[in-house]
mmCIF file of C-alpha atoms in Angstrom:
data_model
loop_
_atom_site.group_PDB
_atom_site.id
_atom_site.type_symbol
_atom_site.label_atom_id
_atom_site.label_comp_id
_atom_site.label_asym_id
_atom_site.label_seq_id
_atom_site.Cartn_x
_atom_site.Cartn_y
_atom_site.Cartn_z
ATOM 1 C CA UNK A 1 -25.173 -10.200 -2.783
ATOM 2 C CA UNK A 2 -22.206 -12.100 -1.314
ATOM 3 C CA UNK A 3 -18.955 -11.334 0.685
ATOM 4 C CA UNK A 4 -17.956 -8.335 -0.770
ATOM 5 C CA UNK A 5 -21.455 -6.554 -0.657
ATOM 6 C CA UNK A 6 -21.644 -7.357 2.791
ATOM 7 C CA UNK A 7 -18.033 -5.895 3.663
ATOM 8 C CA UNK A 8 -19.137 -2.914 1.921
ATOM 9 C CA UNK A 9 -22.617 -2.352 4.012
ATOM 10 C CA UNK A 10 -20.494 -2.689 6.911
ATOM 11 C CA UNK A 11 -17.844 -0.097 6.024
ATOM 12 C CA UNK A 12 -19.712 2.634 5.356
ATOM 13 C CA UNK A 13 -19.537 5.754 7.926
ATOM 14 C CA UNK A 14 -15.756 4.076 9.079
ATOM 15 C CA UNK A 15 -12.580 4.977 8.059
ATOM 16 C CA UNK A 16 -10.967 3.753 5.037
ATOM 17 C CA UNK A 17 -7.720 3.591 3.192
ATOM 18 C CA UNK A 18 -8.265 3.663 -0.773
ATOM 19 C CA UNK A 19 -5.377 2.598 -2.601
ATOM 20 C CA UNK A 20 -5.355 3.186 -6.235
ATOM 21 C CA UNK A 21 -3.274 1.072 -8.525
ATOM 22 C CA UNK A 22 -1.193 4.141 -8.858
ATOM 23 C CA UNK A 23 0.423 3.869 -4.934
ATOM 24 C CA UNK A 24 -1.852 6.883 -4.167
ATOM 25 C CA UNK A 25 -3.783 6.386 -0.970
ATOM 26 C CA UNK A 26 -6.671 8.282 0.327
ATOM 27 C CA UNK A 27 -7.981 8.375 3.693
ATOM 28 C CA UNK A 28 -10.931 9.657 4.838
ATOM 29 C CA UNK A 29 -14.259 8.399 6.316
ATOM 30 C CA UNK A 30 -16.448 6.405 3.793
ATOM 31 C CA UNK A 31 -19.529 8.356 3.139
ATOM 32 C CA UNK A 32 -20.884 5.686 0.037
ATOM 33 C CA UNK A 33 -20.621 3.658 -2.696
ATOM 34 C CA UNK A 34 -21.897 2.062 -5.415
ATOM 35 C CA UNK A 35 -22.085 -1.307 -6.977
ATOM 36 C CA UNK A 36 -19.347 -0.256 -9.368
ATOM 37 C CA UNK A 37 -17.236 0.987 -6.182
ATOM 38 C CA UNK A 38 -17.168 4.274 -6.706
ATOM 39 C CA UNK A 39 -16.729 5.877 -3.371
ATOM 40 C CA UNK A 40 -17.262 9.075 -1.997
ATOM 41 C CA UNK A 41 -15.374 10.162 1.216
ATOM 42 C CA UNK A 42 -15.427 12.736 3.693
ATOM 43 C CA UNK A 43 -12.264 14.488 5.468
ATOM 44 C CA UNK A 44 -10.357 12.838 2.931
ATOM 45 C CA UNK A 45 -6.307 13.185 3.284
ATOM 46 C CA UNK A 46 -4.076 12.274 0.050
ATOM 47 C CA UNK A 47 -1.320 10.084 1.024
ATOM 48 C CA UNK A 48 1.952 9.543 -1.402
ATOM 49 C CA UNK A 49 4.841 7.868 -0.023
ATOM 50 C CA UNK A 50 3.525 8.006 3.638
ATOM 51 C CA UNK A 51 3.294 11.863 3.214
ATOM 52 C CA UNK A 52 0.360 13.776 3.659
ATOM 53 C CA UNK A 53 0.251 16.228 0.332
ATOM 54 C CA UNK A 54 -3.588 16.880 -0.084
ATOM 55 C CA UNK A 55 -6.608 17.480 2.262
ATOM 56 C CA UNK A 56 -10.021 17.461 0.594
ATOM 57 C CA UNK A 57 -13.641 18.194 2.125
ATOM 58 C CA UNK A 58 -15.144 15.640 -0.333
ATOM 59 C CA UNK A 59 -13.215 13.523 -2.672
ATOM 60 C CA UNK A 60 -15.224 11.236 -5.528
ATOM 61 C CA UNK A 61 -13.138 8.207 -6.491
ATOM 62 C CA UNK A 62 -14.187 6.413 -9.627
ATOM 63 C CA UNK A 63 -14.304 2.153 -9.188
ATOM 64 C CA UNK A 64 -12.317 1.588 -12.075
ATOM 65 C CA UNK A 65 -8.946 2.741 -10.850
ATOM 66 C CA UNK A 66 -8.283 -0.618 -9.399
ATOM 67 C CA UNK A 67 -9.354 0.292 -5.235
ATOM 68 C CA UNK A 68 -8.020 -1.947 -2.469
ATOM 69 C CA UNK A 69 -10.148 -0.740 0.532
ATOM 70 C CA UNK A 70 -8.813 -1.627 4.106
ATOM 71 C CA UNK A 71 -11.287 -1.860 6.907
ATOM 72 C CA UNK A 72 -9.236 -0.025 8.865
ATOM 73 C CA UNK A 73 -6.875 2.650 8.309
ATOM 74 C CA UNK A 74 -3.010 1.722 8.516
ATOM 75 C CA UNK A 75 -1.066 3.134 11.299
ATOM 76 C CA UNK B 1 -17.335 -37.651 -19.727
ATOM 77 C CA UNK B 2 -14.515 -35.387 -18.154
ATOM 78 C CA UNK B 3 -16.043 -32.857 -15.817
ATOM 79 C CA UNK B 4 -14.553 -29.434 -15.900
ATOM 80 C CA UNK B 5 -13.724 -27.286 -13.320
ATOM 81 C CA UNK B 6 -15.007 -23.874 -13.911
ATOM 82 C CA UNK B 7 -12.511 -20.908 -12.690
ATOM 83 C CA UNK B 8 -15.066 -19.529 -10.122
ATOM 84 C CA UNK B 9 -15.705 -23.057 -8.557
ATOM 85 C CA UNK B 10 -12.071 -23.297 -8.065
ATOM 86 C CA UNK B 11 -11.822 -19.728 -6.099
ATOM 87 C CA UNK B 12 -14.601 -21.240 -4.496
ATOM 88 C CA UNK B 13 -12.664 -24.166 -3.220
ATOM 89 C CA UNK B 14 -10.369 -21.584 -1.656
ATOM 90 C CA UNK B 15 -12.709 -20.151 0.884
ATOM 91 C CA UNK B 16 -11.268 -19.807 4.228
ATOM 92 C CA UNK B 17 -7.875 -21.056 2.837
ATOM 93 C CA UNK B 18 -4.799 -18.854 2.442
ATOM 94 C CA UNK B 19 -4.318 -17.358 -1.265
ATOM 95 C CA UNK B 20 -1.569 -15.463 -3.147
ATOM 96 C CA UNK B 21 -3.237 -12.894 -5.252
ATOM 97 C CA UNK B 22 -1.418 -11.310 -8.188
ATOM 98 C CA UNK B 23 -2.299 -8.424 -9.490
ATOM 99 C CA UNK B 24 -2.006 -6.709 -12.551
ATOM 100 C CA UNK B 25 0.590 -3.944 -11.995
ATOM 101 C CA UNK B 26 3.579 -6.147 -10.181
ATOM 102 C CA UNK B 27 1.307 -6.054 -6.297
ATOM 103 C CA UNK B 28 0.623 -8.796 -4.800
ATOM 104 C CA UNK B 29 -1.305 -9.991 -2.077
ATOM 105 C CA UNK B 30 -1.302 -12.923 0.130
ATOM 106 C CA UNK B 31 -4.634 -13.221 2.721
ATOM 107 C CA UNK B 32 -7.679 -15.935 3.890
ATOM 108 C CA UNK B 33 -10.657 -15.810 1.115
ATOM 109 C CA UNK B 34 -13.688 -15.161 2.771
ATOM 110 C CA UNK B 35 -15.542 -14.507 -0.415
ATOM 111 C CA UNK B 36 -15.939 -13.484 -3.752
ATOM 112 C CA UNK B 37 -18.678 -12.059 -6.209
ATOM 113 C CA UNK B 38 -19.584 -12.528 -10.086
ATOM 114 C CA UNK B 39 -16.833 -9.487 -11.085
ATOM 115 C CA UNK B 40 -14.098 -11.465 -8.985
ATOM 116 C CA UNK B 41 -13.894 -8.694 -6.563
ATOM 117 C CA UNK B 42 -12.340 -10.616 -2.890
ATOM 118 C CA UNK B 43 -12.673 -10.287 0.572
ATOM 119 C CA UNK B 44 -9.091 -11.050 2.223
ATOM 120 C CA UNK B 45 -8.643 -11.077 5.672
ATOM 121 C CA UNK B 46 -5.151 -10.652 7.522
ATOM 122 C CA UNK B 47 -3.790 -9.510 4.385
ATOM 123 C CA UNK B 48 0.365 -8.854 3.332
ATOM 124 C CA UNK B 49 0.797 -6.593 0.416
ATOM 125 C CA UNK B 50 3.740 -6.690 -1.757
ATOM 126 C CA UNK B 51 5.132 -4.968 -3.976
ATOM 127 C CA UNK B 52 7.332 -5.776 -6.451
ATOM 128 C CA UNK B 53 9.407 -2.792 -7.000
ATOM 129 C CA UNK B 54 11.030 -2.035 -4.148
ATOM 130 C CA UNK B 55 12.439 -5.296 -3.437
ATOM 131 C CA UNK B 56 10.654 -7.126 -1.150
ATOM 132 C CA UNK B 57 8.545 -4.612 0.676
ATOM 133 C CA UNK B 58 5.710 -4.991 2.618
ATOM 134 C CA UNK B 59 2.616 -3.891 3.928
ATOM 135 C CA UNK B 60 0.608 -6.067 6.246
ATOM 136 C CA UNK B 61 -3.000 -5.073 6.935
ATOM 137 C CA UNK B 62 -5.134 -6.319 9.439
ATOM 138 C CA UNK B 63 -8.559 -7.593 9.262
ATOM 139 C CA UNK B 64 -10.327 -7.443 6.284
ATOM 140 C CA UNK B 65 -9.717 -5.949 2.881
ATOM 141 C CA UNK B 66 -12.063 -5.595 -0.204
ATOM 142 C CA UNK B 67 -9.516 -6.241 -3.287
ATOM 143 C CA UNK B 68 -11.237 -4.786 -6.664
ATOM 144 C CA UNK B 69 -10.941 -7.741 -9.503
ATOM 145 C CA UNK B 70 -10.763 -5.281 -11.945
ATOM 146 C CA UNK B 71 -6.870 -5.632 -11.229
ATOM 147 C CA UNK B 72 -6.721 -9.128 -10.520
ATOM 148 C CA UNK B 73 -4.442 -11.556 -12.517
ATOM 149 C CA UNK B 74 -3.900 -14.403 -11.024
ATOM 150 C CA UNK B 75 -4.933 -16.311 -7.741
#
């Protein structure tokens, strides 16, 4: 337990930005995670170079591809 | 005796100060530490992202951000 725990508990159900360390962000509403943040997320859009080019029911993002999770979602 | 200073009591020191965080693929990210865990993963709040490539550009998010320390370098 510690900081980062606690920003997670109090993410979940809110929407999030996921930023791989590809560039490739995915926005959607955070549905859950583990403690090896892997997320899964709900009405998720796919986001390269500030275009929209995916939309995905459910998208499963595996914690090892370097996430940077914003509390909020970018305007 | 010399006492050492251990890397995690020296992010510790850092809480609630202002940190440049370098990551691993030529981001970085400059924020206020409000915590860390065991893996190194951060909580950043108020954060700038930049990235290296194109020159100088840069991505300011507000309130807080969950950095992964899988991708961490330097700090």
């Amino acid at each position: 337990s510690g900081s980062p725990t606690d920003f997670l508990k109090g993410v979940v159900g809110k929407r999030v930005v996921v930023r791989l360390t590809s560039g490739v962000d995915y926005r959607g509403v955070l549905s859950c995670l583990d403690g090896y943040m892997n997320i899964a997320l709900e009405q998720t859009e796919e986001h390269v170079n500030g275009r929209v080019i995916n939309r995905y029911g459910d998208a499963f993002i595996r914690g090892n591809n370097g996430v940077l999770i914003p509390s909020q979602p970018e305007p | 005796m010399a006492s050492q200073v251990l890397p995690l009591e020296l992010i510790d020191r850092c809480i609630g100060s202002k940190i440049w965080v370098i990551m691993k693929n030529d981001r970085e990210f400059s924020g206020t530490l409000l915590g860390f865990d065991d893996f190194v993963n951060m909580v950043l709040e108020d954060v700038t992202e930049y990235e290296t490539t194109p020159q100088g550009k840069k991505t300011t998010k507000l309130n807080q951000t969950l950095l992964n320390g899988n991708n961490i370098c330097m700090v």
